[in-house]
């Protein structure tokens, strides 16, 4: 059996925070197997505590410390690379409690952090971010998602702004959350596993979860639930030089049986 397991949340164990069929039972069986596991999500609208409470209400046996949000990983990154520095966080909504302990300020930053975008990402705010970057303030981002879907259609996310800011300043804005190798590496460390090749990542996003993890030397497992689209997998399979998921299963319900074999 592999030494560790990382699971995406949305589209893998829940959709719209409702448990997927068989997910609660699959996680129970995984807990019994004793394999160290954590959850890895790019959600910026809920803290790890709020996510844990929501999952527990859905019947899952989870603890907040098992949930690695992009904000948790970003806070870890700031502690290791920019300890004690003044940090301005641009995020739609309140700054996550997952960033407790970080020296968050509203002006004159030594580090700039982008979270999730929304109506608060105004022309004025983004122009200020541009000015700070031109002045040499290093910038990082919790993730580089381009959009997310809502009942009223797609919404523009942070990644779209990052592309422009990078071009305008000639500077890179590294992202911490999936599919960044930085985030996967931190997550493997937090699992307490030395070799990423012994860690399985399960997700519904072919590129963000599965191939991203495989690029970080982990074992990728794609589920056919959530945002999975068969034509995306077919296109990868048709490209003889392309990378494909290590394993594909119908849903999380099939994960315990796969784990027995790995
Ligand atoms: Mg997902």
XYZ file of N, CA and C and ligand atoms in Angstrom:
787
model
N 0.843 -1.209 0.000
C 0.000 0.000 0.000
C 0.870 1.248 0.000
N 0.373 2.312 -0.619
C 1.097 3.593 -0.625
C 1.229 4.103 0.817
N 2.116 5.089 1.006
C 2.368 5.571 2.370
C 1.505 6.756 2.762
N 0.856 7.391 1.772
C 0.041 8.559 2.106
C -0.977 8.831 1.028
N -2.023 9.567 1.415
C -3.138 9.823 0.503
C -3.565 11.287 0.638
N -3.664 11.958 -0.521
C -4.199 13.322 -0.551
C -5.475 13.311 -1.372
N -6.520 13.931 -0.838
C -7.814 13.927 -1.520
C -8.289 15.343 -1.770
N -8.703 15.600 -3.001
C -9.422 16.828 -3.304
C -10.805 16.696 -2.646
N -11.471 17.809 -2.395
C -12.770 17.745 -1.710
C -13.922 17.898 -2.705
N -13.984 19.078 -3.358
C -15.138 19.359 -4.228
C -15.080 18.497 -5.486
N -16.157 17.785 -5.750
C -16.210 16.932 -6.930
C -15.681 15.531 -6.675
N -15.075 15.320 -5.492
C -14.523 13.999 -5.164
C -15.301 13.356 -4.012
N -15.453 14.096 -2.906
C -16.260 13.542 -1.800
C -17.598 14.287 -1.654
N -17.651 15.538 -2.157
C -18.911 16.300 -2.113
C -19.102 17.059 -3.426
N -20.364 17.410 -3.726
C -20.624 18.488 -4.690
C -21.602 19.428 -4.017
N -21.353 20.734 -4.158
C -22.113 21.749 -3.420
C -22.232 21.352 -1.943
N -21.165 20.777 -1.413
C -21.039 20.376 0.009
C -21.974 19.249 0.414
N -22.592 18.564 -0.566
C -23.405 17.372 -0.268
C -22.565 16.137 -0.584
N -22.556 15.145 0.321
C -21.733 13.952 0.072
C -22.108 13.242 -1.222
N -21.102 12.795 -1.979
C -21.350 11.994 -3.174
C -21.679 10.568 -2.736
N -22.449 9.833 -3.554
C -22.831 8.465 -3.182
C -21.606 7.604 -2.855
N -21.636 6.961 -1.713
C -20.557 6.042 -1.327
C -19.342 6.712 -0.718
N -19.329 8.058 -0.680
C -18.124 8.762 -0.231
C -17.881 8.587 1.273
N -18.952 8.689 2.061
C -18.786 8.563 3.519
C -18.240 7.172 3.855
N -18.812 6.134 3.214
C -18.392 4.754 3.472
C -16.945 4.534 3.004
N -16.607 5.103 1.838
C -15.243 4.931 1.312
C -14.228 5.538 2.276
N -14.551 6.711 2.822
C -13.610 7.344 3.746
C -13.496 6.566 5.043
N -14.605 5.976 5.494
C -14.552 5.139 6.701
C -13.580 3.986 6.482
N -13.694 3.355 5.328
C -12.847 2.205 5.024
C -11.378 2.631 4.913
N -11.146 3.836 4.352
C -9.773 4.349 4.231
C -9.201 4.643 5.622
N -10.049 5.203 6.514
C -9.607 5.474 7.886
C -9.205 4.162 8.566
N -10.003 3.119 8.380
C -9.700 1.817 8.988
C -8.384 1.239 8.484
N -8.060 1.531 7.213
C -6.816 0.984 6.654
C -5.583 1.620 7.302
N -5.775 2.777 7.962
C -4.674 3.398 8.700
C -3.712 4.214 7.843
N -3.978 4.357 6.558
C -3.088 5.137 5.683
C -3.198 6.624 6.056
N -2.066 7.315 6.269
C -2.150 8.742 6.585
C -2.810 9.494 5.426
N -3.759 10.358 5.737
C -4.456 11.059 4.660
C -4.735 12.511 5.052
N -4.767 13.345 4.022
C -5.134 14.747 4.205
C -5.966 15.175 3.006
N -6.639 16.328 3.157
C -7.458 16.858 2.071
C -6.795 18.125 1.557
N -6.785 18.275 0.231
C -6.079 19.393 -0.381
C -7.065 20.153 -1.257
N -7.345 21.414 -0.894
C -8.353 22.173 -1.639
C -7.880 23.594 -1.909
N -8.275 24.144 -3.049
C -7.947 25.535 -3.378
C -9.026 26.513 -2.908
N -10.024 26.019 -2.209
C -11.085 26.902 -1.717
C -10.504 28.057 -0.911
N -10.924 29.289 -1.230
C -10.459 30.436 -0.444
C -11.618 31.080 0.312
N -12.832 30.551 0.134
C -13.996 31.175 0.756
C -14.334 30.564 2.110
N -13.711 29.444 2.466
C -13.975 28.817 3.761
C -12.642 28.464 4.406
N -12.567 28.565 5.748
C -11.361 28.159 6.461
C -11.395 26.652 6.681
N -10.267 26.100 7.123
C -10.223 24.641 7.368
C -11.241 24.240 8.438
N -11.453 25.103 9.434
C -12.444 24.789 10.478
C -13.851 24.731 9.898
N -14.178 25.731 9.061
C -15.517 25.771 8.458
C -15.731 24.564 7.533
N -14.689 24.207 6.773
C -14.802 23.047 5.875
C -15.019 21.773 6.692
N -14.227 21.620 7.775
C -14.365 20.416 8.613
C -15.773 20.333 9.185
N -16.289 21.462 9.692
C -17.638 21.450 10.278
C -18.674 21.045 9.226
N -18.532 21.591 8.008
C -19.474 21.260 6.937
C -19.405 19.772 6.589
N -18.182 19.237 6.496
C -18.036 17.815 6.150
C -18.567 16.925 7.269
N -18.323 17.327 8.518
C -18.809 16.525 9.654
C -20.339 16.485 9.634
N -20.952 17.633 9.324
C -22.430 17.663 9.220
C -22.917 16.729 8.109
N -22.100 16.545 7.071
C -22.452 15.645 5.968
C -22.209 14.176 6.306
N -21.653 13.902 7.504
C -21.455 12.517 7.927
C -20.015 12.028 7.835
N -19.085 12.903 7.419
C -17.685 12.484 7.295
C -16.972 12.589 8.638
N -16.072 11.646 8.871
C -15.272 11.660 10.087
C -13.932 12.337 9.769
N -13.890 13.663 9.885
C -12.663 14.398 9.556
C -12.331 15.390 10.662
N -11.071 15.841 10.662
C -10.648 16.867 11.618
C -10.088 18.053 10.834
N -10.223 19.238 11.426
C -9.771 20.455 10.743
C -8.296 20.377 10.366
N -7.469 19.765 11.237
C -6.020 19.745 10.956
C -5.687 18.894 9.728
N -6.640 18.068 9.266
C -6.405 17.238 8.078
C -6.665 18.007 6.788
N -7.205 19.222 6.917
C -7.622 19.947 5.708
C -6.606 21.030 5.357
N -5.984 20.871 4.201
C -4.996 21.832 3.739
C -5.651 22.726 2.699
N -5.981 23.952 3.098
C -6.515 24.908 2.131
C -5.340 25.654 1.505
N -5.616 26.352 0.402
C -4.554 27.150 -0.218
C -4.047 28.205 0.763
N -4.942 28.686 1.661
C -4.520 29.687 2.655
C -3.590 29.066 3.700
N -3.881 27.825 4.122
C -3.003 27.129 5.079
C -1.613 26.956 4.464
N -1.571 26.498 3.208
C -0.282 26.270 2.546
C 0.457 27.585 2.319
N -0.304 28.646 1.990
C 0.319 29.956 1.780
C 0.915 30.478 3.080
N 0.181 30.297 4.191
C 0.702 30.731 5.490
C 1.983 29.968 5.836
N 1.999 28.657 5.544
C 3.215 27.849 5.778
C 4.374 28.393 4.955
N 4.074 28.700 3.702
C 5.098 29.221 2.791
C 5.650 30.549 3.313
N 4.739 31.440 3.762
C 5.178 32.745 4.279
C 6.048 32.566 5.521
N 5.658 31.633 6.395
C 6.455 31.388 7.606
C 7.848 30.890 7.243
N 7.950 30.048 6.191
C 9.267 29.481 5.875
C 10.121 30.429 5.032
N 9.494 31.275 4.200
C 10.297 32.113 3.285
C 10.314 33.594 3.648
N 9.285 34.066 4.350
C 9.181 35.513 4.611
C 8.769 35.737 6.067
N 9.451 35.093 6.992
C 9.004 35.113 8.383
C 8.904 36.526 8.950
N 7.760 36.845 9.547
C 7.579 38.126 10.229
C 7.352 39.319 9.308
N 7.429 39.108 7.993
C 7.289 40.226 7.045
C 5.856 40.771 7.026
N 5.746 42.064 6.680
C 4.416 42.683 6.531
C 3.778 42.190 5.231
N 2.578 41.652 5.344
C 1.931 41.023 4.196
C 0.590 41.702 3.900
N 0.400 42.156 2.673
C -0.930 42.596 2.238
C -1.586 41.430 1.492
N -2.802 41.068 1.921
C -3.533 39.973 1.275
C -4.710 40.562 0.509
N -4.737 40.348 -0.804
C -5.889 40.762 -1.608
C -6.780 39.541 -1.776
N -7.920 39.535 -1.134
C -8.822 38.380 -1.201
C -10.248 38.872 -1.139
N -11.111 38.241 -1.909
C -12.539 38.561 -1.824
C -13.060 38.014 -0.484
N -13.676 38.864 0.297
C -14.173 38.413 1.593
C -13.104 38.530 2.656
N -13.443 38.147 3.883
C -12.487 38.290 4.982
C -11.267 37.393 4.773
N -10.136 37.808 5.348
C -8.932 36.989 5.241
C -9.114 35.770 6.129
N -8.822 34.616 5.566
C -9.105 33.358 6.264
C -8.385 33.268 7.597
N -9.079 32.693 8.592
C -8.425 32.413 9.879
C -7.259 31.452 9.683
N -7.209 30.786 8.518
C -6.077 29.898 8.211
C -4.767 30.670 8.118
N -4.841 32.014 8.041
C -3.620 32.818 7.963
C -3.263 33.438 9.308
N -3.894 32.957 10.378
C -3.572 33.455 11.725
C -2.066 33.337 11.973
N -1.504 34.372 12.592
C -0.071 34.335 12.885
C 0.759 35.035 11.817
N 0.142 35.340 10.679
C 0.842 36.086 9.630
C 0.618 37.576 9.887
N 1.673 38.368 9.676
C 1.632 39.804 9.958
C 0.906 40.538 8.820
N -0.430 40.455 8.831
C -1.232 41.039 7.744
C -1.444 42.536 7.995
N -1.097 43.355 6.996
C -1.251 44.814 7.091
C -2.103 45.279 5.908
N -2.512 46.564 5.935
C -3.340 47.041 4.822
C -2.559 47.929 3.853
N -1.330 48.298 4.231
C -0.553 49.175 3.340
C 0.937 48.909 3.579
N 1.768 49.388 2.655
C 3.219 49.297 2.775
C 3.700 47.845 2.998
N 3.360 46.944 2.074
C 3.725 45.533 2.277
C 5.183 45.233 1.945
N 5.694 44.152 2.584
C 6.982 43.582 2.164
C 6.745 42.375 1.270
N 5.525 41.808 1.364
C 5.108 40.710 0.486
C 3.641 40.944 0.129
N 3.296 40.640 -1.129
C 1.921 40.781 -1.593
C 1.357 39.391 -1.871
N 0.166 39.113 -1.328
C -0.458 37.796 -1.522
C -1.817 37.972 -2.198
N -2.019 37.260 -3.304
C -3.330 37.242 -3.953
C -4.103 36.019 -3.486
N -5.375 36.247 -3.099
C -6.263 35.130 -2.775
C -7.267 34.964 -3.896
N -8.513 34.663 -3.541
C -9.558 34.500 -4.559
C -10.097 35.847 -4.996
N -10.398 35.967 -6.297
C -10.897 37.233 -6.838
C -12.406 37.364 -6.627
N -12.882 38.592 -6.809
C -14.308 38.877 -6.688
C -14.523 40.351 -6.917
N -15.697 40.860 -6.592
C -16.003 42.270 -6.850
C -15.021 43.242 -6.177
N -14.349 42.811 -5.104
C -13.407 43.717 -4.433
C -12.130 43.926 -5.245
N -11.912 43.148 -6.305
C -10.728 43.324 -7.155
C -11.004 44.470 -8.137
N -10.944 45.681 -7.625
C -11.279 46.848 -8.432
C -10.073 47.326 -9.243
N -10.328 48.218 -10.170
C -9.262 48.833 -10.959
C -8.258 49.513 -10.043
N -8.766 50.194 -9.016
C -7.900 50.915 -8.078
C -6.993 49.938 -7.318
N -7.597 48.854 -6.821
C -6.843 47.877 -6.032
C -5.773 47.201 -6.884
N -6.147 46.802 -8.110
C -5.191 46.114 -8.968
C -4.086 47.060 -9.433
N -4.419 48.357 -9.601
C -3.389 49.336 -9.963
C -2.399 49.504 -8.809
N -2.912 49.479 -7.577
C -2.033 49.563 -6.403
C -1.110 48.346 -6.350
N -1.673 47.171 -6.641
C -0.866 45.938 -6.653
C 0.243 46.054 -7.708
N -0.126 46.570 -8.863
C 0.851 46.775 -9.937
C 1.973 47.703 -9.462
N 1.599 48.802 -8.788
C 2.597 49.777 -8.309
C 3.546 49.115 -7.295
N 2.988 48.336 -6.365
C 3.848 47.649 -5.386
C 4.815 46.701 -6.076
N 4.309 45.970 -7.056
C 5.186 45.021 -7.758
C 6.295 45.753 -8.510
N 5.943 46.877 -9.135
C 6.968 47.658 -9.858
C 8.020 48.178 -8.871
N 7.563 48.491 -7.636
C 8.497 48.950 -6.596
C 9.352 47.812 -6.037
N 9.114 46.579 -6.494
C 9.983 45.471 -6.069
C 9.413 44.591 -4.977
N 8.129 44.786 -4.615
C 7.519 43.924 -3.595
C 7.254 42.551 -4.225
N 7.789 41.449 -3.625
C 7.516 40.130 -4.202
C 6.049 39.755 -4.024
N 5.486 39.092 -5.016
C 4.082 38.701 -4.954
C 3.953 37.187 -5.115
N 3.021 36.603 -4.348
C 2.676 35.187 -4.525
C 1.153 35.095 -4.589
N 0.657 33.945 -5.005
C -0.789 33.790 -5.087
C -1.211 32.457 -4.474
N -2.390 32.449 -3.850
C -2.872 31.200 -3.247
C -3.162 30.147 -4.316
N -3.577 30.597 -5.493
C -3.786 29.667 -6.613
C -3.819 30.505 -7.889
N -3.860 29.857 -9.058
C -3.954 30.631 -10.297
C -5.149 30.178 -11.137
N -6.249 29.833 -10.466
C -7.459 29.452 -11.207
C -7.942 30.622 -12.052
N -8.373 30.330 -13.268
C -8.835 31.359 -14.202
C -10.298 31.719 -13.967
N -11.080 30.746 -13.515
C -12.515 31.009 -13.348
C -13.108 29.957 -12.415
N -14.289 30.243 -11.924
C -15.057 29.205 -11.248
C -16.489 29.319 -11.721
N -17.248 28.215 -11.587
C -18.596 28.255 -12.135
C -19.626 28.483 -11.031
N -20.640 29.238 -11.364
C -21.722 29.499 -10.430
C -23.035 29.274 -11.175
N -24.139 29.307 -10.426
C -25.451 29.102 -11.049
C -25.722 30.179 -12.099
N -25.100 31.370 -11.930
C -25.348 32.447 -12.897
C -24.236 32.569 -13.940
N -23.443 31.497 -14.095
C -22.419 31.506 -15.143
C -21.012 31.605 -14.579
N -19.987 31.595 -15.475
C -18.606 31.614 -15.007
C -18.219 32.973 -14.439
N -17.327 32.956 -13.457
C -16.805 34.191 -12.859
C -15.284 34.218 -13.041
N -14.759 35.428 -13.282
C -13.314 35.611 -13.473
C -12.593 35.424 -12.144
N -11.554 34.582 -12.156
C -10.783 34.365 -10.930
C -9.381 34.977 -11.046
N -8.614 34.843 -9.978
C -7.333 35.536 -9.824
C -6.347 35.300 -10.970
N -6.321 34.063 -11.511
C -5.324 33.719 -12.533
C -5.317 34.666 -13.715
N -6.488 35.161 -14.079
C -6.593 36.078 -15.216
C -5.832 37.371 -14.927
N -5.927 37.875 -13.699
C -5.192 39.096 -13.329
C -3.688 38.820 -13.225
N -3.345 37.627 -12.704
C -1.920 37.302 -12.527
C -1.191 37.346 -13.868
N -1.833 36.799 -14.912
C -1.197 36.790 -16.236
C -0.838 38.208 -16.663
N -1.768 39.132 -16.492
C -1.541 40.516 -16.907
C -0.489 41.211 -16.063
N -0.560 41.000 -14.750
C 0.407 41.644 -13.849
C 1.822 41.131 -14.120
N 1.935 39.839 -14.424
C 3.261 39.282 -14.737
C 3.812 39.918 -16.005
N 2.955 40.056 -17.008
C 3.393 40.643 -18.286
C 3.792 42.090 -18.100
N 2.972 42.829 -17.330
C 3.217 44.263 -17.167
C 4.476 44.546 -16.352
N 4.835 43.643 -15.432
C 5.983 43.901 -14.548
C 7.210 43.095 -14.932
N 7.025 42.060 -15.757
C 8.153 41.176 -16.081
C 8.544 40.300 -14.904
N 7.668 40.198 -13.897
C 7.983 39.391 -12.711
C 7.034 38.211 -12.596
N 7.549 37.114 -12.055
C 6.725 35.915 -11.870
C 5.963 36.012 -10.549
N 4.726 35.524 -10.572
C 3.950 35.430 -9.336
C 3.720 33.938 -9.073
N 4.562 33.317 -8.234
C 4.364 31.887 -8.012
C 3.058 31.617 -7.269
N 2.379 30.544 -7.648
C 1.156 30.160 -6.943
C 1.472 28.990 -6.022
N 0.727 28.926 -4.918
C 1.019 27.921 -3.887
C 0.069 26.727 -3.997
N -1.204 26.999 -4.241
C -2.195 25.917 -4.278
C -2.025 25.037 -5.513
N -2.885 24.014 -5.617
C -2.859 23.123 -6.792
C -2.962 23.946 -8.072
N -2.301 23.623 -9.176
C -1.418 22.470 -9.362
C 0.060 22.788 -9.124
N 0.348 23.810 -8.312
C 1.746 24.180 -8.113
C 2.498 23.070 -7.379
N 3.701 22.713 -7.890
C 4.514 21.716 -7.183
C 4.821 22.158 -5.750
N 4.893 23.502 -5.534
C 5.159 24.023 -4.179
C 4.128 23.499 -3.182
N 2.852 23.607 -3.572
C 1.774 23.181 -2.686
C 1.779 21.673 -2.480
N 1.961 20.925 -3.566
C 1.984 19.457 -3.444
C 3.143 19.023 -2.531
N 4.301 19.671 -2.704
C 5.468 19.296 -1.886
C 5.215 19.565 -0.404
N 4.631 20.758 -0.108
C 4.292 21.090 1.276
C 3.325 20.058 1.844
N 2.331 19.679 1.016
C 1.309 18.735 1.489
C 1.935 17.381 1.808
N 2.861 16.930 0.966
C 3.541 15.651 1.223
C 4.325 15.734 2.526
N 5.004 16.875 2.736
C 5.742 17.069 3.988
C 4.819 17.003 5.189
N 3.652 17.665 5.054
C 2.725 17.714 6.185
C 2.098 16.349 6.470
N 2.078 15.484 5.454
C 1.615 14.097 5.661
C 2.655 13.295 6.434
N 3.885 13.809 6.447
C 4.960 13.108 7.123
C 5.553 11.983 6.287
N 5.377 12.060 4.959
C 5.939 11.045 4.067
C 7.159 11.643 3.375
N 8.260 10.877 3.334
C 9.500 11.402 2.759
C 9.514 11.392 1.241
N 8.897 10.365 0.650
C 8.995 10.166 -0.806
C 7.654 10.464 -1.472
N 7.566 11.529 -2.290
C 6.281 11.835 -2.945
C 5.785 10.691 -3.815
N 6.688 9.837 -4.300
C 6.325 8.687 -5.118
C 5.490 7.664 -4.369
N 5.404 7.820 -3.042
C 4.603 6.915 -2.212
C 3.270 7.547 -1.826
N 2.975 8.720 -2.410
C 1.736 9.426 -2.049
C 0.783 9.454 -3.250
N -0.485 9.148 -2.969
C -1.525 9.142 -4.004
C -2.345 10.417 -3.886
N -2.579 11.098 -5.022
C -3.463 12.263 -5.047
C -4.709 11.905 -5.848
N -5.878 12.107 -5.244
C -7.144 11.784 -5.903
C -7.897 13.071 -6.205
N -8.308 13.282 -7.465
C -9.031 14.498 -7.788
C -9.924 14.346 -8.996
N -10.793 15.351 -9.206
C -11.700 15.344 -10.364
C -11.213 16.285 -11.457
N -10.143 17.039 -11.190
C -9.598 17.978 -12.167
C -8.345 17.351 -12.772
N -8.417 16.967 -14.054
C -7.307 16.224 -14.675
C -5.994 16.991 -14.519
N -6.019 18.275 -14.870
C -4.765 19.031 -14.858
C -4.426 19.513 -13.447
N -5.395 20.154 -12.794
C -5.130 20.779 -11.494
C -4.786 19.778 -10.404
N -5.485 18.654 -10.379
C -5.250 17.667 -9.321
C -4.291 16.566 -9.768
N -4.641 15.921 -10.880
C -4.032 14.626 -11.184
C -2.679 14.776 -11.884
N -2.655 15.465 -13.028
C -1.382 15.602 -13.743
C -0.427 16.510 -12.966
N -0.987 17.502 -12.254
C -0.163 18.367 -11.398
C 0.569 17.540 -10.353
N -0.149 16.626 -9.724
C 0.462 15.760 -8.704
C 1.504 14.844 -9.340
N 1.192 14.325 -10.525
C 2.146 13.430 -11.194
C 3.429 14.180 -11.562
N 3.292 15.469 -11.920
C 4.493 16.272 -12.210
C 5.331 16.455 -10.954
N 4.666 16.419 -9.783
C 5.393 16.520 -8.512
C 5.805 15.129 -8.023
N 5.834 14.142 -8.942
C 6.331 12.781 -8.692
C 5.382 11.917 -7.871
N 4.125 12.372 -7.712
C 3.168 11.577 -6.948
C 2.380 10.657 -7.894
N 1.570 9.774 -7.284
C 0.698 8.890 -8.066
C -0.655 9.590 -8.225
N -1.129 9.755 -9.472
C -2.377 10.476 -9.707
C -3.548 9.535 -9.942
N -4.676 9.839 -9.304
C -5.910 9.066 -9.519
C -7.038 10.031 -9.880
N -7.629 9.807 -11.046
C -8.738 10.648 -11.503
C -10.066 9.963 -11.205
N -11.045 10.711 -10.673
C -12.397 10.168 -10.492
C -13.300 10.717 -11.604
N -14.276 9.876 -11.997
C -15.218 10.309 -13.032
C -16.438 10.978 -12.389
N -16.191 11.881 -11.468
C -17.278 12.653 -10.836
C -16.879 14.124 -10.859
N -17.751 14.993 -10.335
C -17.423 16.423 -10.245
C -17.220 17.037 -11.610
N -16.081 17.726 -11.811
C -15.867 18.440 -13.078
C -15.295 17.540 -14.166
N -15.190 16.213 -13.900
C -14.684 15.276 -14.913
C -15.493 15.369 -16.204
N -14.786 15.474 -17.348
C -15.448 15.439 -18.651
C -14.742 14.396 -19.499
N -15.491 13.374 -20.003
C -14.842 12.271 -20.723
C -14.021 12.748 -21.919
N -14.487 13.804 -22.618
C -13.752 14.218 -23.824
C -12.353 14.751 -23.479
N -12.197 15.275 -22.272
C -10.864 15.753 -21.842
C -9.900 14.570 -21.698
N -10.406 13.490 -21.106
C -9.583 12.288 -20.935
C -9.298 11.647 -22.288
N -10.321 11.606 -23.169
C -10.138 11.041 -24.505
C -9.055 11.799 -25.262
N -9.057 13.134 -25.147
C -8.062 13.950 -25.856
C -6.655 13.616 -25.355
N -6.512 13.408 -24.057
C -5.191 13.059 -23.510
C -4.766 11.683 -24.008
N -5.714 10.747 -24.004
C -5.399 9.380 -24.435
C -5.022 9.329 -25.904
N -5.580 10.278 -26.708
C -5.319 10.285 -28.146
C -3.940 10.867 -28.471
N -3.336 11.576 -27.528
C -2.042 12.224 -27.755
C -0.941 11.290 -27.253
N -0.204 10.669 -28.216
C 0.734 9.620 -27.795
C 1.891 10.175 -26.954
N 2.144 11.479 -27.029
C 3.229 12.046 -26.227
C 2.722 12.691 -24.939
N 1.390 12.748 -24.816
C 0.815 13.430 -23.656
C 0.864 12.571 -22.403
N 0.748 13.238 -21.269
C 0.716 12.523 -20.001
C -0.732 12.167 -19.691
N -0.970 10.991 -19.177
C -2.332 10.587 -18.803
C -2.344 10.233 -17.313
N -3.537 10.236 -16.693
C -3.602 9.869 -15.273
C -3.083 8.445 -15.048
N -2.416 8.238 -13.909
C -1.925 6.891 -13.582
C -3.086 5.909 -13.436
N -4.177 6.375 -12.823
C -5.351 5.524 -12.612
C -6.610 6.357 -12.786
N -7.664 5.708 -13.296
C -8.968 6.368 -13.417
C -10.004 5.459 -12.768
N -10.812 6.003 -11.848
C -11.871 5.211 -11.208
C -13.196 5.951 -11.364
N -14.297 5.201 -11.263
C -15.607 5.824 -11.477
C -15.911 6.863 -10.402
N -15.579 6.538 -9.169
C -15.837 7.491 -8.082
C -15.005 7.090 -6.876
N -15.069 7.924 -5.852
C -14.344 7.670 -4.601
C -14.732 6.314 -4.005
N -15.931 5.844 -4.328
C -16.386 4.552 -3.789
C -15.454 3.422 -4.216
N -14.755 3.607 -5.350
C -13.850 2.558 -5.841
C -12.419 2.716 -5.304
N -12.184 3.751 -4.505
C -10.813 4.005 -4.048
C -10.276 2.931 -3.083
N -11.075 2.469 -2.106
C -10.535 1.460 -1.189
C -9.982 0.229 -1.928
N -10.709 -0.228 -2.955
C -10.251 -1.415 -3.706
C -8.958 -1.108 -4.456
N -8.842 0.113 -5.015
C -7.616 0.483 -5.728
C -6.438 0.562 -4.757
N -6.687 1.126 -3.561
C -5.602 1.264 -2.576
C -5.015 -0.091 -2.194
N -5.862 -1.117 -2.141
C -5.386 -2.464 -1.812
C -4.316 -2.912 -2.794
N -4.471 -2.436 -4.060
C -3.584 -2.921 -5.121
C -2.307 -2.085 -5.239
N -2.320 -0.858 -4.715
C -1.165 0.033 -4.916
C -0.135 -0.103 -3.790
Mg -12.298 19.228 -7.329
